[in-house]
Short mmCIF file of C-alpha atoms and ligand atoms in Angstrom, two decimals:
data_model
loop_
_atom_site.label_atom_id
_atom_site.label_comp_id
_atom_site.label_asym_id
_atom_site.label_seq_id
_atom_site.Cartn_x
_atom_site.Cartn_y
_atom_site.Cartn_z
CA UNK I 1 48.28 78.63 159.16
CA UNK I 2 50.84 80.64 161.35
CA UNK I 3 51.58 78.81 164.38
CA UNK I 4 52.68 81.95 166.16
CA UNK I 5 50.58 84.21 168.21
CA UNK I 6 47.52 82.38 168.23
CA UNK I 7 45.44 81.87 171.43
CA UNK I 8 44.21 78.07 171.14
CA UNK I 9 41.68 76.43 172.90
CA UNK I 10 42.71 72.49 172.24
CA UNK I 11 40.33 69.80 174.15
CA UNK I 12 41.86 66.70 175.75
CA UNK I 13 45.13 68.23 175.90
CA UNK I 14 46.89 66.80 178.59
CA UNK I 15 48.33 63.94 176.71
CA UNK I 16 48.98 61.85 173.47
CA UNK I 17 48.32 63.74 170.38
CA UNK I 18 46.40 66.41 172.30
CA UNK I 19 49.41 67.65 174.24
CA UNK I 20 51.68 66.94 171.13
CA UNK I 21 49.83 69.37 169.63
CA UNK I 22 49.79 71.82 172.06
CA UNK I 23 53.72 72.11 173.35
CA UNK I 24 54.17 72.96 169.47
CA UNK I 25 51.72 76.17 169.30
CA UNK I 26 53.51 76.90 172.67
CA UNK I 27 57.08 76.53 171.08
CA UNK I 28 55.91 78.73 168.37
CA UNK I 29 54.90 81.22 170.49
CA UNK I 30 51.03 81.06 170.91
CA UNK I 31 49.06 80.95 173.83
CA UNK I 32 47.28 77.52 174.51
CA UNK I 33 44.57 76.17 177.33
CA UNK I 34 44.36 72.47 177.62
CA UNK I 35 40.99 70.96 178.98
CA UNK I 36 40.14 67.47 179.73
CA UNK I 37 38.29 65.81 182.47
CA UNK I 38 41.33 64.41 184.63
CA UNK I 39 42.47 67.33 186.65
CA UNK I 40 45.69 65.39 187.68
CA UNK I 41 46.47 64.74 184.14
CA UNK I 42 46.24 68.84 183.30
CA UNK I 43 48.66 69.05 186.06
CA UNK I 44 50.95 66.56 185.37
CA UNK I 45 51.16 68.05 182.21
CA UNK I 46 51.58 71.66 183.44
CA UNK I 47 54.01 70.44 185.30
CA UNK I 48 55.98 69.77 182.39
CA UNK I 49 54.64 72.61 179.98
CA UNK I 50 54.06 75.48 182.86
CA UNK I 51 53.23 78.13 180.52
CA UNK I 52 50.30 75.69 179.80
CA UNK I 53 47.07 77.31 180.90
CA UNK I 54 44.69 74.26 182.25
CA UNK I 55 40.68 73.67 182.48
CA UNK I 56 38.97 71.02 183.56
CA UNK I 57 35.86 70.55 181.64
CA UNK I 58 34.22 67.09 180.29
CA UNK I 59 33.21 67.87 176.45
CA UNK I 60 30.71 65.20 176.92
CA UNK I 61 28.36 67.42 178.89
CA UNK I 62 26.67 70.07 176.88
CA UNK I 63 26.14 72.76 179.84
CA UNK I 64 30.06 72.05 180.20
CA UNK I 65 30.82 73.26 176.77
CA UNK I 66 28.62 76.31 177.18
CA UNK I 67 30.84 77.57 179.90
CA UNK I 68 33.91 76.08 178.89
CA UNK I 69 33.54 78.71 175.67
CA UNK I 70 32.11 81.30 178.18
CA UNK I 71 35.49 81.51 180.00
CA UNK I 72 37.98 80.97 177.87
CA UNK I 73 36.67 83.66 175.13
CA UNK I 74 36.01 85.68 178.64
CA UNK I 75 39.61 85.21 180.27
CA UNK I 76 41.35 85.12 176.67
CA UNK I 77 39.56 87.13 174.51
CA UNK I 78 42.26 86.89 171.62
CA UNK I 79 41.39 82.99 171.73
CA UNK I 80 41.72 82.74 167.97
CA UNK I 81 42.01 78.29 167.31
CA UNK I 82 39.89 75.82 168.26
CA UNK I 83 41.31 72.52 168.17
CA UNK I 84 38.63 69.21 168.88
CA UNK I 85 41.00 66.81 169.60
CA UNK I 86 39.43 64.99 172.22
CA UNK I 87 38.26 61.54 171.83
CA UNK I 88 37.73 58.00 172.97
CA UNK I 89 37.45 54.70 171.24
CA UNK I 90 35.80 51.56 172.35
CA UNK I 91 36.65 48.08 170.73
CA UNK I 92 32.67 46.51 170.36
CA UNK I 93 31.70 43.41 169.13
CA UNK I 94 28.23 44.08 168.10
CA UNK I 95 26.52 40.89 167.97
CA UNK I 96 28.05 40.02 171.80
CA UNK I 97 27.99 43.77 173.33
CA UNK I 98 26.04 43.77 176.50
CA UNK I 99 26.80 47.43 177.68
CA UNK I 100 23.42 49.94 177.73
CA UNK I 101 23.07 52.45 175.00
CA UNK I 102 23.89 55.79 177.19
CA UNK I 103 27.47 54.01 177.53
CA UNK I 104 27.26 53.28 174.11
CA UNK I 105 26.24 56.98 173.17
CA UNK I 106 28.88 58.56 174.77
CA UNK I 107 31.85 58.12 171.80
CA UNK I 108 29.47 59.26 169.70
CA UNK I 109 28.91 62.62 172.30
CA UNK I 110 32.36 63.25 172.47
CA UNK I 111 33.94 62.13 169.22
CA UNK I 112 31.15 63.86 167.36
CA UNK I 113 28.44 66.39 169.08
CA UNK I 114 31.26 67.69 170.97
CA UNK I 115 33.38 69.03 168.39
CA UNK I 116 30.14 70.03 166.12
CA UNK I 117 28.70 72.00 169.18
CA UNK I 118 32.19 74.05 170.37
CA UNK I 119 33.02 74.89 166.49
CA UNK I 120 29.25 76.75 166.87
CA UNK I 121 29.68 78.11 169.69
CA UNK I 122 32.72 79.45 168.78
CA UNK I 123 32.01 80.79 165.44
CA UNK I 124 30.51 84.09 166.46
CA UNK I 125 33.93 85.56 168.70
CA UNK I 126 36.69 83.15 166.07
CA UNK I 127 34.80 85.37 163.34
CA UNK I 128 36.48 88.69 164.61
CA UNK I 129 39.71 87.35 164.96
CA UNK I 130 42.75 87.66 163.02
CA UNK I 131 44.17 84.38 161.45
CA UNK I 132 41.05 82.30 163.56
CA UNK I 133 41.14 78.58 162.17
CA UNK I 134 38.99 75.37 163.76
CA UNK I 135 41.18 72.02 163.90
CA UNK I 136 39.30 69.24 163.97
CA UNK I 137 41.62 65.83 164.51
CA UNK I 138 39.82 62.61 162.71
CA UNK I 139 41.87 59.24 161.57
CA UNK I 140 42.59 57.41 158.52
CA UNK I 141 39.77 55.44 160.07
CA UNK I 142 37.08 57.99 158.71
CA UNK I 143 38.11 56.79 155.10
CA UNK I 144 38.08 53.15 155.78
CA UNK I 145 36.53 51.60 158.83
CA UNK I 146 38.23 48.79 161.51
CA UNK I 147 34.93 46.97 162.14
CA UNK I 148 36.59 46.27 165.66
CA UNK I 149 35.76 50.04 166.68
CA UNK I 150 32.58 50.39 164.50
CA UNK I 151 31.02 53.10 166.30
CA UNK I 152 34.23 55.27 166.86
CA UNK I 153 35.24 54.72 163.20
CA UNK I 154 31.61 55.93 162.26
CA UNK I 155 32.18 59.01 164.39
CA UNK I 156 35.37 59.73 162.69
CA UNK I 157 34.13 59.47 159.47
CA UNK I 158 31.19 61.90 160.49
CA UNK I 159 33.84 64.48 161.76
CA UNK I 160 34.95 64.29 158.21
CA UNK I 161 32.31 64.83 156.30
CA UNK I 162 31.47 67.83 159.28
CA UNK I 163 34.98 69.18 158.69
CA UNK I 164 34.23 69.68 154.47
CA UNK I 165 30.93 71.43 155.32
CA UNK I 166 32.03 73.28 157.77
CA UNK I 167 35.09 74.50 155.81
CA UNK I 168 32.71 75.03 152.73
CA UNK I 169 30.32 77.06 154.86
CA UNK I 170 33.07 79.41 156.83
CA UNK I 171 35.15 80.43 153.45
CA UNK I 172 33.35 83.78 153.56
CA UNK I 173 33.87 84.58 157.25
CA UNK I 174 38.04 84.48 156.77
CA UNK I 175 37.82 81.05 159.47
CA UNK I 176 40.12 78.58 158.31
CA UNK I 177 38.84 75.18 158.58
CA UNK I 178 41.64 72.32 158.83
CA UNK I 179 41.77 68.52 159.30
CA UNK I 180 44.43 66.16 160.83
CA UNK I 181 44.39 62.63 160.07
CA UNK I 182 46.28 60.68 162.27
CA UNK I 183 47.20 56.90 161.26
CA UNK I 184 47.35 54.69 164.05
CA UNK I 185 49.70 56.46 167.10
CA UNK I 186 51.42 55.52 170.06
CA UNK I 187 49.20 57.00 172.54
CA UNK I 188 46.50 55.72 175.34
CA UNK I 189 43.96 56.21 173.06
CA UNK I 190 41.19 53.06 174.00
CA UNK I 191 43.34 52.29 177.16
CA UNK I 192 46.94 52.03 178.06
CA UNK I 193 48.98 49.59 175.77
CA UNK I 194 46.44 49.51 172.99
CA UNK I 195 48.43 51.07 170.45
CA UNK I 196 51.91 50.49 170.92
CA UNK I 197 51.89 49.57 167.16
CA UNK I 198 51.10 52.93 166.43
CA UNK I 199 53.88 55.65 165.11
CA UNK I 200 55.98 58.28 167.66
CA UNK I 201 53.75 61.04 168.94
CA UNK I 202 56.54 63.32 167.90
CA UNK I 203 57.50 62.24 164.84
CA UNK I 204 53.78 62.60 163.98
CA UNK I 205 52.99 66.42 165.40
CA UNK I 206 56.46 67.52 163.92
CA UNK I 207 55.10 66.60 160.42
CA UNK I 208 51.66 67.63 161.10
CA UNK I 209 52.40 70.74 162.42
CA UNK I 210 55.36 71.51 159.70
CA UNK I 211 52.08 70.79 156.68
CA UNK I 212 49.65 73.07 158.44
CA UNK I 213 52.30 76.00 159.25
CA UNK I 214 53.08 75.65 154.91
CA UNK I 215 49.28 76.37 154.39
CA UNK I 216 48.25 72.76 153.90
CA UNK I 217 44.15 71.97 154.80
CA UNK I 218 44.19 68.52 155.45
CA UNK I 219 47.24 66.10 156.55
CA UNK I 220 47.80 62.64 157.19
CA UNK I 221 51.13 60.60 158.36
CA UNK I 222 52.39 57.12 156.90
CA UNK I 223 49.02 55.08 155.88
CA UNK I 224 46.96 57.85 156.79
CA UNK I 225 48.22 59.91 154.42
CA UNK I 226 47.89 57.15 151.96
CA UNK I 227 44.07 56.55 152.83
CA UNK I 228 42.91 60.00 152.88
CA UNK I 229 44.20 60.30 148.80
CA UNK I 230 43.01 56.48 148.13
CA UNK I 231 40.31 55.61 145.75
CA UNK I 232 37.01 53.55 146.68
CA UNK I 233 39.02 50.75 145.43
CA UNK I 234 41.71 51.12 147.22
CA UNK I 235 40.01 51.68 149.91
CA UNK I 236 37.93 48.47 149.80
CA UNK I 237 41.18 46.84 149.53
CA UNK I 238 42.24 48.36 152.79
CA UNK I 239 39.17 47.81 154.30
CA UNK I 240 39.53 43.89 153.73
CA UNK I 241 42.90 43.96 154.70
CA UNK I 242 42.33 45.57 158.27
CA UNK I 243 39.89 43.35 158.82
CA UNK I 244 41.00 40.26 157.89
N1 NAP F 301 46.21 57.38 168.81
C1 NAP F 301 45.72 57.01 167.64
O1 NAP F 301 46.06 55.95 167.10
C2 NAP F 301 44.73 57.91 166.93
C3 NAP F 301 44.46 57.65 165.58
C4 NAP F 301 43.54 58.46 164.92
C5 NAP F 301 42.92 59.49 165.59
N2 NAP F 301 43.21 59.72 166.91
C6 NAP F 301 42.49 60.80 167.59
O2 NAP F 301 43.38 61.68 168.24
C7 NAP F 301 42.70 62.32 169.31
C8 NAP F 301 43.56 62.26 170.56
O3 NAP F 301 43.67 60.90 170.98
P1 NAP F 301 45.02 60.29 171.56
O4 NAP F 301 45.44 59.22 170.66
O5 NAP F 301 45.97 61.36 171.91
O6 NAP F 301 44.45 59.55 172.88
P2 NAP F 301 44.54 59.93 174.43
O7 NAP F 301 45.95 60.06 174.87
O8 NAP F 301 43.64 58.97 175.11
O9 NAP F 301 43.95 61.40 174.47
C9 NAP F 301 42.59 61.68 174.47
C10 NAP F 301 42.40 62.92 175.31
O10 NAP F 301 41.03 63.31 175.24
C11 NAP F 301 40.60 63.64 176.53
N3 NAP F 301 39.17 63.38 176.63
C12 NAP F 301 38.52 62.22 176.39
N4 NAP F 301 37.21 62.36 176.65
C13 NAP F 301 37.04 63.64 177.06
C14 NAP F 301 35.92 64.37 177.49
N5 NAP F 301 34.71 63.80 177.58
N6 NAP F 301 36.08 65.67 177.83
C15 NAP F 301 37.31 66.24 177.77
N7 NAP F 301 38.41 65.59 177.37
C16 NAP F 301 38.28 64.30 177.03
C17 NAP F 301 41.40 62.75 177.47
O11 NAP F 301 41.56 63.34 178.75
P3 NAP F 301 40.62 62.92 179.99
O12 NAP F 301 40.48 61.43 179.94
O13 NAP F 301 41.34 63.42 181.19
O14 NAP F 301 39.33 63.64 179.78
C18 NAP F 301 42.75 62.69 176.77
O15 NAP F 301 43.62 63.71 177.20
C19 NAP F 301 41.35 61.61 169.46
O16 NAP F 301 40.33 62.37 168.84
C20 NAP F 301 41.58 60.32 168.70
O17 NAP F 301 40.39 59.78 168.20
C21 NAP F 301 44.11 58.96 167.58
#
């Protein structure tokens, strides 16, 4: 895809991959709205990025979505990229977990429904616009599972499968359809310190980025990229070892 001259609409972009993400469509010269729920956490990072254009909007509600795609295709009708990047992940044990389903529910909402509903919505206005792509970010974890985050390594492997049909489906309306597949990164993803293990933020949206700009569909980093081309053995084998 051409990272230039785009108008993206990229949810939970005011930090880790998200934001990544979007101060490289901004270097390349596209428009780009962040949204998340944390309307200090837009700022902060408008702060920073002030040609960032900010909403706050919690993908978890569905009315919320509605008129998050209301507004943006009304203030920036050249809105061209959707990018579902926002996300949470919970570390469950299942045979101890005492929280109530509608907690429960909710990575499922956001990792999943959300980015299933705003591709949708958005499919009638992306269809009349030039060089109009949906991004959908999943994780190495949608080919093989850590059983520590069962349900958010379910939803990512649902995104997946989402992303192929969805790509399949949209050939004929000119739509590009494109995956990224982070490994494990250094972000706040689950909570602050949880995965300082994880690669550079940069390192990871320079490559990224670079792959999709050269036409690429769907890209990995490091083990990611090494998962998403495995086979079912060596995923098995992957499987075991994460889990160990
Ligand atoms: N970091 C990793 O190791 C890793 C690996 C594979 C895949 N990923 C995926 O990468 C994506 C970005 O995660 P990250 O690592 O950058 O973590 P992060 O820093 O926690 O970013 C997640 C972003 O999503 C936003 N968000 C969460 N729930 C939302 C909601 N209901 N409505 C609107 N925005 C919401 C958050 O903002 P608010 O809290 O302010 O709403 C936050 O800005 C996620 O889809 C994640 O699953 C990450």
């Amino acid at each position: 895809m051409n990272l230039a001259n785009n108008t993206v609409l990229l949810t939970g972009g005011a930090s880790g991959i998200g934001l990544a993400l979007a101060v490289r469509f901004l270097q390349a010269g596209s428009k780009v709205i962040i949204c998340g729920r944390r309307a200090d956490k837009l700022a902060e990072a408008q702060q920073r990025y002030p040609a960032l254009n900010l909403r706050v909007c919690d993908v978890a509600n569905a009315a919320e979505r509605v008129e998050l795609v209301r507004w943006a295709t009304a203030e920036f009708p050249g809105l061209n990229v959707l990018v579902n990047n926002a996300g949470i992940q919970n570390r469950i044990q299942l045979a101890d977990d005492s929280a109530d389903w509608e907690t429960r529910r909710q990575e499922l909402v956001i990792n999943v429904e959300a980015p299933m509903h705003l591709s949708t919505l958005l499919i009638p206005h992306l269809r009349r616009q030039a060089g109009a792509a949906i991004i959908n970010v999943t994780s190495g974890l949608s080919f093989a599972p850590a059983a520590f985050v069962p349900i958010y390594s379910a939803t990512k492997a649902a995104l997946h499968s989402f992303t192929l049909s969805l790509r399949h489906q949209l050939a004929p309306t000119g739509i590009a359809v494109l995956e990224i597949v982070p490994p494990a990164v250094n972000t706040d993803l689950g909570g602050p310190g949880l995965h300082t293990f994880g690669v550079p933020v940069d390192a990871f949206a320079d490559s990224v980025m670079a792959r999709l700009a050269s036409g690429e569909q769907e890209v990995g980093y490091g083990t990611s990229e090494e998962v998403r081309l495995a086979s079912r053995a060596e995923l098995d084998e992957r499987f075991r070892m994460m889990n160990r």
